[in-house]
Amino acid sequence: MTAAFTFPGQGSQAVGMGKALAEAFPAAKAVFDEVDSALNEKLTGIIWDGPAETLQLTENAQPALMAVSLATMRVLQTEAGISLARDAAFVAGHSLGEYSALAAAGSLSVTDAARLLRTRGLAMQKAVPVGVGAMAALLGLDYETAVAVAEEAAQGEVCHAANDNGGGQVVVSGNKAAVERALEIAKTKGAKRAMLLPVSAPFHCSLMQPAADVMAEALAKVTINKPVVPLVSNVLAAPIGDPDEIRRRLVEQVTGTVRWRECVSYMAGQGVTRFLEVGSGKVLSGLVKRIAEGAVGVAIGGPNDIAAAKDALAAARSA
């Protein structure tokens, strides 16, 4: 099979996401109801009506994005007859998107994924006091140069390459002063742009260790099944399927680099030509074209996208 299903991470959220799907398809509405029930609150009210500042809170954005991805996946299954076991070579997700990918592949229940992401969001927010950490995007540098910039900027503090997104886009994370130094150093190394990101905590660096400890405890309490197709892990950029390893890698992911460029390159190297982005936004679809020459990214997030998913899979089957 030459198709992979990918699932977006934080930053892809938007007020109103998934609403049209829920109104058009009972299967999608059922997923949103399940997430509301799991969290014992009306998260769908925040997803569909906002305000944006409340949706953007890490504790809300993470389960919300998963809910939209899983609602979309459920519609693909019920309306388009799509089966991951038959139609996908791999699943992968960007940061929190790994939980969406695992739930889509039957490794986690929707209820457990929602509760884990609420826990994860709260833990990541609490790990570092507001104002102590920061994240910045370095555009126009390759990964190795960005790593060197982060190392030079650290000066005894934390500054780490958090996301290798591909297409010359690397995000660094750590202590605010160190990240600000990285902005200036990056400009001297040829970065086209270097800018602080509007995030509430420094994700995917060692400052997140308290959150990793919380997730180790939370993940130990849930059932993780073998996914119906392999997950290409953020921290390994390689496929995994063993439940114990999945649990371990999800803990490592809290402090580790999201190796998205390498994840996409690996899948492309295994013959994947169609990457179906399931859920809100088109970030991952845009990155695919910049990472894997000739690969096609297809974003599926609304009722009008279901036919495009069918077409993409038909093309993958005939490739």
GROMACS .gro file of C-alpha atoms in nm, residues 119-318:
model
  200
  119THR     CA    1  -0.358   1.505   3.127
  120ARG     CA    2  -0.073   1.572   2.885
  121GLY     CA    3  -0.188   1.926   2.813
  122LEU     CA    4  -0.222   2.014   3.180
  123ALA     CA    5   0.111   1.854   3.269
  124MET     CA    6   0.297   2.032   2.991
  125GLN     CA    7   0.146   2.364   3.095
  126LYS     CA    8   0.239   2.314   3.461
  127ALA     CA    9   0.592   2.183   3.398
  128VAL     CA   10   0.742   2.530   3.347
  129PRO     CA   11   0.618   2.858   3.500
  130VAL     CA   12   0.479   3.103   3.245
  131GLY     CA   13   0.752   3.331   3.114
  132VAL     CA   14   1.042   3.098   3.197
  133GLY     CA   15   1.042   2.912   2.866
  134ALA     CA   16   0.992   2.995   2.500
  135MET     CA   17   0.991   2.842   2.152
  136ALA     CA   18   1.108   2.993   1.824
  137ALA     CA   19   1.091   2.898   1.458
  138LEU     CA   20   1.412   2.914   1.257
  139LEU     CA   21   1.331   2.927   0.886
  140GLY     CA   22   1.577   2.861   0.608
  141LEU     CA   23   1.827   2.654   0.808
  142ASP     CA   24   1.885   2.282   0.775
  143TYR     CA   25   1.845   2.068   1.084
  144GLU     CA   26   2.216   2.025   1.157
  145THR     CA   27   2.274   2.401   1.146
  146ALA     CA   28   1.974   2.463   1.372
  147VAL     CA   29   2.108   2.209   1.624
  148ALA     CA   30   2.443   2.391   1.623
  149VAL     CA   31   2.262   2.723   1.678
  150ALA     CA   32   2.073   2.577   1.976
  151GLU     CA   33   2.391   2.437   2.128
  152GLU     CA   34   2.571   2.770   2.092
  153ALA     CA   35   2.276   2.959   2.238
  154ALA     CA   36   2.235   2.736   2.545
  155GLN     CA   37   2.526   2.878   2.750
  156GLY     CA   38   2.442   2.658   3.047
  157GLU     CA   39   2.065   2.685   2.997
  158VAL     CA   40   1.831   2.465   2.795
  159CYS     CA   41   1.800   2.524   2.420
  160HIS     CA   42   1.699   2.224   2.213
  161ALA     CA   43   1.583   2.150   1.859
  162ALA     CA   44   1.225   2.058   1.938
  163ASN     CA   45   1.064   2.008   1.595
  164ASP     CA   46   1.240   1.919   1.272
  165ASN     CA   47   0.942   1.994   1.049
  166GLY     CA   48   1.119   1.982   0.714
  167GLY     CA   49   1.137   2.233   0.434
  168GLY     CA   50   1.397   2.436   0.623
  169GLN     CA   51   1.173   2.479   0.926
  170VAL     CA   52   1.315   2.389   1.268
  171VAL     CA   53   1.168   2.493   1.603
  172VAL     CA   54   1.389   2.540   1.908
  173SER     CA   55   1.268   2.525   2.266
  174GLY     CA   56   1.406   2.599   2.612
  175ASN     CA   57   1.477   2.876   2.858
  176LYS     CA   58   1.351   3.208   2.723
  177ALA     CA   59   1.688   3.387   2.734
  178ALA     CA   60   1.858   3.098   2.552
  179VAL     CA   61   1.589   3.086   2.284
  180GLU     CA   62   1.621   3.461   2.235
  181ARG     CA   63   1.997   3.416   2.189
  182ALA     CA   64   1.922   3.148   1.931
  183LEU     CA   65   1.719   3.400   1.730
  184GLU     CA   66   2.018   3.629   1.697
  185ILE     CA   67   2.267   3.350   1.626
  186ALA     CA   68   2.037   3.200   1.362
  187LYS     CA   69   2.036   3.526   1.170
  188THR     CA   70   2.415   3.520   1.151
  189LYS     CA   71   2.399   3.161   1.018
  190GLY     CA   72   2.178   3.255   0.725
  191ALA     CA   73   1.826   3.202   0.859
  192LYS     CA   74   1.565   3.369   0.637
  193ARG     CA   75   1.346   3.437   0.938
  194ALA     CA   76   1.372   3.367   1.310
  195MET     CA   77   1.078   3.443   1.535
  196LEU     CA   78   0.934   3.361   1.875
  197LEU     CA   79   0.619   3.148   1.866
  198PRO     CA   80   0.300   3.235   2.058
  199VAL     CA   81   0.306   2.926   2.281
  200SER     CA   82   0.250   2.897   2.652
  201ALA     CA   83   0.532   2.654   2.734
  202PRO     CA   84   0.863   2.522   2.592
  203PHE     CA   85   0.751   2.186   2.450
  204HIS     CA   86   0.980   1.897   2.347
  205CYS     CA   87   1.284   1.987   2.554
  206SER     CA   88   1.426   1.871   2.888
  207LEU     CA   89   1.230   2.138   3.077
  208MET     CA   90   0.928   1.915   3.011
  209GLN     CA   91   1.064   1.629   3.225
  210PRO     CA   92   0.798   1.681   3.496
  211ALA     CA   93   0.532   1.634   3.228
  212ALA     CA   94   0.708   1.321   3.100
  213ASP     CA   95   0.694   1.178   3.453
  214VAL     CA   96   0.319   1.248   3.470
  215MET     CA   97   0.264   1.080   3.133
  216ALA     CA   98   0.466   0.773   3.233
  217GLU     CA   99   0.228   0.725   3.524
  218ALA     CA  100  -0.085   0.795   3.317
  219LEU     CA  101   0.017   0.569   3.028
  220ALA     CA  102   0.094   0.283   3.266
  221LYS     CA  103  -0.275   0.275   3.360
  222VAL     CA  104  -0.427   0.240   3.012
  223THR     CA  105  -0.456  -0.051   2.771
  224ILE     CA  106  -0.249  -0.011   2.455
  225ASN     CA  107  -0.319  -0.258   2.175
  226LYS     CA  108  -0.101  -0.342   1.878
  227PRO     CA  109  -0.203  -0.095   1.602
  228VAL     CA  110  -0.353  -0.241   1.285
  229VAL     CA  111  -0.073  -0.071   1.088
  230PRO     CA  112   0.267   0.045   1.220
  231LEU     CA  113   0.308   0.387   1.379
  232VAL     CA  114   0.608   0.585   1.255
  233SER     CA  115   0.730   0.722   1.587
  234ASN     CA  116   0.819   1.090   1.633
  235VAL     CA  117   1.129   1.015   1.838
  236LEU     CA  118   1.258   0.727   1.624
  237ALA     CA  119   1.145   0.821   1.272
  238ALA     CA  120   1.091   0.447   1.237
  239PRO     CA  121   0.789   0.216   1.264
  240ILE     CA  122   0.680   0.056   1.591
  241GLY     CA  123   0.390  -0.168   1.686
  242ASP     CA  124   0.473  -0.330   2.020
  243PRO     CA  125   0.244  -0.186   2.291
  244ASP     CA  126   0.519  -0.159   2.552
  245GLU     CA  127   0.744   0.026   2.310
  246ILE     CA  128   0.459   0.257   2.209
  247ARG     CA  129   0.407   0.344   2.576
  248ARG     CA  130   0.779   0.411   2.623
  249ARG     CA  131   0.814   0.624   2.312
  250LEU     CA  132   0.510   0.837   2.402
  251VAL     CA  133   0.684   0.924   2.729
  252GLU     CA  134   1.011   1.004   2.551
  253GLN     CA  135   0.823   1.220   2.303
  254VAL     CA  136   0.735   1.478   2.572
  255THR     CA  137   1.099   1.586   2.601
  256GLY     CA  138   1.231   1.455   2.266
  257THR     CA  139   1.259   1.605   1.921
  258VAL     CA  140   0.965   1.560   1.684
  259ARG     CA  141   1.157   1.420   1.385
  260TRP     CA  142   0.882   1.490   1.134
  261ARG     CA  143   1.105   1.544   0.831
  262GLU     CA  144   1.268   1.207   0.889
  263CYS     CA  145   0.930   1.040   0.953
  264VAL     CA  146   0.796   1.156   0.617
  265SER     CA  147   1.123   1.069   0.442
  266TYR     CA  148   1.113   0.720   0.591
  267MET     CA  149   0.758   0.658   0.469
  268ALA     CA  150   0.838   0.796   0.125
  269GLY     CA  151   1.141   0.568   0.114
  270GLN     CA  152   0.910   0.275   0.181
  271GLY     CA  153   0.704   0.362  -0.126
  272VAL     CA  154   0.437   0.592   0.020
  273THR     CA  155   0.324   0.843  -0.243
  274ARG     CA  156  -0.002   0.971  -0.089
  275PHE     CA  157  -0.016   1.127   0.258
  276LEU     CA  158  -0.371   1.180   0.384
  277GLU     CA  159  -0.382   1.442   0.663
  278VAL     CA  160  -0.684   1.360   0.878
  279GLY     CA  161  -0.834   1.642   1.085
  280SER     CA  162  -0.799   2.017   1.114
  281GLY     CA  163  -0.581   2.227   0.885
  282LYS     CA  164  -0.333   2.161   0.606
  283VAL     CA  165   0.004   2.205   0.779
  284LEU     CA  166   0.128   1.849   0.731
  285SER     CA  167   0.007   1.833   0.371
  286GLY     CA  168   0.208   2.144   0.293
  287LEU     CA  169   0.521   2.000   0.453
  288VAL     CA  170   0.495   1.671   0.260
  289LYS     CA  171   0.555   1.845  -0.071
  290ARG     CA  172   0.868   2.010   0.066
  291ILE     CA  173   1.011   1.691   0.216
  292ALA     CA  174   0.936   1.410  -0.030
  293GLU     CA  175   0.975   1.486  -0.398
  294GLY     CA  176   0.674   1.368  -0.598
  295ALA     CA  177   0.464   1.286  -0.290
  296VAL     CA  178   0.112   1.425  -0.263
  297GLY     CA  179  -0.045   1.558   0.056
  298VAL     CA  180  -0.424   1.551   0.083
  299ALA     CA  181  -0.594   1.737   0.370
  300ILE     CA  182  -0.924   1.585   0.486
  301GLY     CA  183  -1.119   1.782   0.744
  302GLY     CA  184  -1.469   1.852   0.611
  303PRO     CA  185  -1.763   1.686   0.433
  304ASN     CA  186  -1.639   1.801   0.092
  305ASP     CA  187  -1.302   1.630   0.142
  306ILE     CA  188  -1.433   1.273   0.164
  307ALA     CA  189  -1.437   1.229  -0.214
  308ALA     CA  190  -1.079   1.358  -0.234
  309ALA     CA  191  -0.974   1.089   0.012
  310LYS     CA  192  -1.134   0.822  -0.205
  311ASP     CA  193  -0.955   0.958  -0.512
  312ALA     CA  194  -0.618   0.970  -0.332
  313LEU     CA  195  -0.650   0.609  -0.222
  314ALA     CA  196  -0.754   0.498  -0.567
  315ALA     CA  197  -0.442   0.665  -0.704
  316ALA     CA  198  -0.229   0.501  -0.433
  317ARG     CA  199  -0.369   0.159  -0.518
  318SER     CA  200  -0.286   0.199  -0.884
   0.00000   0.00000   0.00000
